Amino acid sequence: MKTQIIQLASRPEGLPTQDNFKLAEVELAKLNDKQVLVKNLWMSVDPYMRGRMIDRKSYIAPFALGEALEGGAIGEVIESNNPAFPVGSKVSSMLGWRSHFVSDGEGLTLLPETQLNESHFLGVMGMPGMTAWTGLTRIAQLKTGETLFVSAASGAVGSVACQIGKLMGARVVASVGSDEKAEHLKALGVDAVINYKTCGDLNTALAQAAPEGIDVYFENVGGEHLSAALNHMKDYGRIAVCGMIAQYNDTAPTPGPANLAQIIIKKLKLEGFIVFDHWAHYSEFAKQMGTWLAQGEIKPEQTIYEGLSQAPEAFIGLFEGKNRGKMLVKLG
């Protein structure tokens, strides 16, 4: 049989366009012993994928031109020669951006029996949720009564970080790019929300939102947000650096904030992290997140595009602020 795939047709310069992607069909080999055929049901698009479209050394290999892209996916086993993955099993993999694939089981994880929609294992129960939990609990070690600032707070990671922050007893300040997103976060219990596109001066707006200063900054954006956060961090504050989406499409190096000396003056701890380095703690996270979801204390957010052909549009939409919560593609 054939599978549809999305290839990287060319390397983007600046914001990706549809021309950087190509929908193609390739023939799949017949199943050998111990192999399974998986039909993808859901796939994830994530900001980190933009870095893999650049041919440079990083913490993960770049995508190859003319090859299928990769990313988190949830699928169903529809043919099986492997007793560990019987027909009907739901599995997670990193083989998104394609409708079907053949696997010998390596890299496949059986989803647990649960009442949750399987799509949540790409969002609040998957990498984004784990990233938010890791940044707050293991990197920044947020404490009850502290003030937490979250940038890109309506995104897949940021929206979960805001909710976890409230559950951990923090006062949460958030930054988003629209009034609609701001109102939604307030409805989730976030204490103060800044629309950075309309607030005028972000530094002044942050001073008003966090008049006593910031203990923990969950960094998703970089640039002006990092500069403003440094100005308002308390002594011995902690910054968990998850991403810097403001720079992902830059075509030239971006100058760093002019106030980096605040790191020394305020004795700050600033630590970048990659969630895969902390995956040994996934079971601890999943137990806690599962409890929060069952009790209705975390409200998962999703933005869904329909069909594999819409995956490039969904990905580009990440950088245009079109998602609230996790950006997903539902495959037909």
XYZ file of C-alpha atoms in Angstrom, residues 59-313:
255
model
C 20.544 18.826 20.273
C 18.642 16.906 17.579
C 19.533 16.180 13.947
C 18.115 18.475 11.236
C 15.404 17.274 8.884
C 16.698 15.995 5.531
C 15.493 17.617 2.336
C 13.135 15.449 0.321
C 12.390 13.171 3.277
C 9.304 12.885 5.446
C 9.311 15.184 8.439
C 9.074 13.684 11.923
C 7.175 14.526 15.077
C 4.901 13.204 17.761
C 1.956 11.119 16.582
C -0.757 8.835 17.891
C -1.755 5.906 15.694
C -3.646 2.638 15.588
C -2.128 -0.709 14.670
C -4.151 -2.005 11.691
C -1.980 -5.008 10.737
C 0.389 -6.875 13.010
C 3.010 -9.602 12.974
C 4.147 -8.544 16.439
C 2.275 -9.937 19.482
C 3.421 -6.961 21.589
C 1.313 -4.668 19.382
C -1.942 -6.448 18.456
C -4.374 -5.053 15.892
C -6.400 -2.242 17.448
C -3.618 -1.088 19.775
C -3.168 2.672 20.104
C 0.485 3.715 20.049
C 2.545 6.880 20.281
C 5.593 7.465 18.100
C 7.769 10.174 16.605
C 6.619 9.250 13.074
C 4.118 11.977 12.408
C 3.791 13.918 9.127
C 2.614 10.710 7.365
C -0.627 8.769 7.133
C 0.779 5.239 7.661
C 4.084 3.605 8.503
C 5.637 0.177 9.053
C 7.548 -0.432 12.281
C 9.321 -3.289 14.035
C 8.108 -1.839 17.334
C 11.173 0.251 18.097
C 10.087 3.725 19.152
C 6.455 2.690 19.635
C 4.777 3.075 23.024
C 1.443 1.485 23.840
C -1.044 4.001 25.230
C -2.473 3.061 28.632
C -6.125 2.183 29.118
C -7.750 5.509 29.988
C -10.881 7.578 29.570
C -8.783 10.385 28.094
C -8.930 11.183 24.400
C -5.732 9.779 22.880
C -4.910 13.228 21.456
C -4.074 14.423 24.976
C -0.967 12.207 24.897
C 0.432 14.733 22.398
C -0.523 17.650 24.634
C -1.247 17.909 28.311
C -0.247 14.266 28.965
C 2.637 14.361 26.497
C 5.698 16.457 25.745
C 4.095 19.919 26.280
C 2.587 19.002 29.645
C 5.777 17.252 30.718
C 7.774 20.326 29.673
C 5.635 22.659 31.790
C 5.819 20.335 34.798
C 9.575 19.807 34.438
C 10.324 23.519 34.120
C 8.358 24.422 37.229
C 9.127 21.472 39.507
C 12.609 20.298 38.545
C 14.278 23.366 37.018
C 12.770 26.399 38.776
C 11.461 24.562 41.871
C 8.481 26.893 42.216
C 7.237 27.366 45.785
C 3.889 28.254 47.306
C 3.391 32.006 47.616
C 5.879 32.930 44.892
C 5.152 34.983 41.775
C 5.457 33.157 38.449
C 5.657 34.914 35.071
C 4.886 32.839 31.945
C 5.425 34.122 28.398
C 3.582 32.632 25.379
C 1.090 31.703 28.055
C -1.727 30.565 25.774
C 0.425 28.025 23.919
C 0.697 24.281 24.461
C 3.356 24.581 27.173
C 2.506 28.007 28.556
C -1.179 27.313 29.203
C -0.300 24.197 31.195
C 2.490 26.030 33.063
C 0.000 28.704 34.148
C -2.428 26.115 35.497
C 0.279 24.082 37.249
C 1.607 27.309 38.774
C -1.798 28.040 40.302
C -2.079 24.467 41.604
C 1.345 24.860 43.224
C 0.116 27.945 45.084
C 1.841 30.671 43.079
C 0.562 34.043 41.936
C 0.649 33.733 38.143
C 1.303 36.552 35.670
C 1.006 35.744 31.972
C 1.794 37.344 28.616
C -0.254 36.657 25.458
C -0.871 38.258 22.078
C -4.627 38.903 22.042
C -7.433 40.073 24.315
C -9.374 36.867 23.606
C -6.475 34.755 24.864
C -6.080 37.042 27.874
C -9.729 36.654 28.869
C -9.494 32.891 28.533
C -6.488 32.709 30.862
C -8.244 34.909 33.409
C -11.159 32.455 33.299
C -8.656 29.705 34.170
C -7.630 31.644 37.284
C -4.486 33.432 36.097
C -4.029 36.464 38.343
C -2.813 39.030 35.800
C -2.521 38.842 32.016
C -0.650 41.220 29.697
C -1.465 41.592 26.007
C 2.040 42.412 24.844
C 0.790 43.624 21.475
C -1.387 46.374 22.931
C 0.132 47.166 26.339
C 2.522 49.795 24.973
C 5.664 49.184 26.994
C 6.048 45.598 28.188
C 8.480 46.618 30.927
C 5.945 49.039 32.425
C 3.083 46.572 32.048
C 5.063 43.877 33.853
C 5.904 46.281 36.685
C 2.184 46.899 37.157
C 1.257 43.218 36.930
C 3.991 42.073 39.336
C 4.634 45.075 41.607
C 6.504 42.977 44.179
C 8.724 41.355 41.558
C 9.048 37.907 39.973
C 10.420 34.800 41.679
C 10.224 32.450 38.665
C 10.097 33.194 34.954
C 9.056 30.421 32.559
C 10.755 31.581 29.361
C 9.155 30.671 26.040
C 9.803 33.797 23.986
C 13.150 35.563 24.528
C 13.984 39.057 23.284
C 11.897 41.832 24.823
C 10.194 39.414 27.210
C 13.489 38.215 28.667
C 14.719 41.798 29.006
C 11.570 42.875 30.864
C 11.632 39.801 33.103
C 15.268 40.428 34.085
C 14.341 43.941 35.182
C 11.676 42.646 37.550
C 13.200 39.443 38.906
C 13.687 39.287 42.656
C 17.064 38.467 44.151
C 17.829 34.747 43.793
C 15.051 34.364 41.210
C 15.027 31.417 38.806
C 14.464 31.387 35.062
C 13.550 28.113 33.331
C 14.429 28.576 29.653
C 12.154 26.361 27.583
C 12.220 28.202 24.248
C 12.731 31.522 22.475
C 10.110 31.488 19.753
C 10.607 35.187 18.967
C 13.958 34.261 17.376
C 13.134 31.030 15.531
C 12.481 32.718 12.193
C 15.222 35.363 12.409
C 17.463 35.498 9.362
C 20.310 37.182 11.238
C 21.626 36.833 14.812
C 19.528 38.759 17.325
C 21.366 40.979 19.808
C 20.998 39.784 23.375
C 19.218 41.847 26.033
C 21.240 44.855 27.130
C 20.539 44.148 30.809
C 22.142 40.720 31.226
C 24.124 42.141 34.146
C 20.910 41.719 36.159
C 21.780 38.013 36.310
C 24.817 38.912 38.414
C 23.333 41.808 40.360
C 20.302 39.790 41.440
C 22.148 36.482 41.765
C 19.741 34.789 39.383
C 19.695 31.174 38.277
C 19.016 30.816 34.540
C 18.851 27.263 33.180
C 17.942 25.980 29.755
C 16.450 22.508 29.508
C 15.337 19.908 26.982
C 12.440 17.840 28.276
C 13.740 14.566 26.784
C 16.633 14.717 29.265
C 14.059 14.382 32.061
C 11.907 11.629 30.564
C 12.891 9.197 33.319
C 10.469 11.186 35.491
C 7.541 10.792 33.088
C 5.700 8.276 35.291
C 5.790 10.716 38.217
C 4.475 13.484 35.989
C 1.789 11.292 34.409
C 0.473 10.193 37.802
C 0.177 13.794 38.989
C -1.257 15.121 35.720
C -3.717 12.241 35.505
C -5.006 13.132 38.971
C -5.345 16.821 38.090
C -7.247 15.981 34.900
C -9.551 13.516 36.647
C -10.385 16.135 39.260
C -10.954 18.840 36.662
C -8.104 20.969 38.013
C -6.300 21.147 34.653
C -8.333 22.097 31.595
C -6.608 20.915 28.390
C -6.675 23.244 25.396
C -6.432 22.166 21.736
C -6.503 23.816 18.322
C -7.220 21.220 15.622
C -6.611 21.254 11.867
C -8.170 18.502 9.739
C -6.193 16.351 7.298
C -2.522 15.676 6.623
C -2.447 18.271 3.850
C -3.220 20.937 6.470
C -0.149 20.106 8.583
C 2.085 22.821 7.027
C -0.629 25.442 7.616
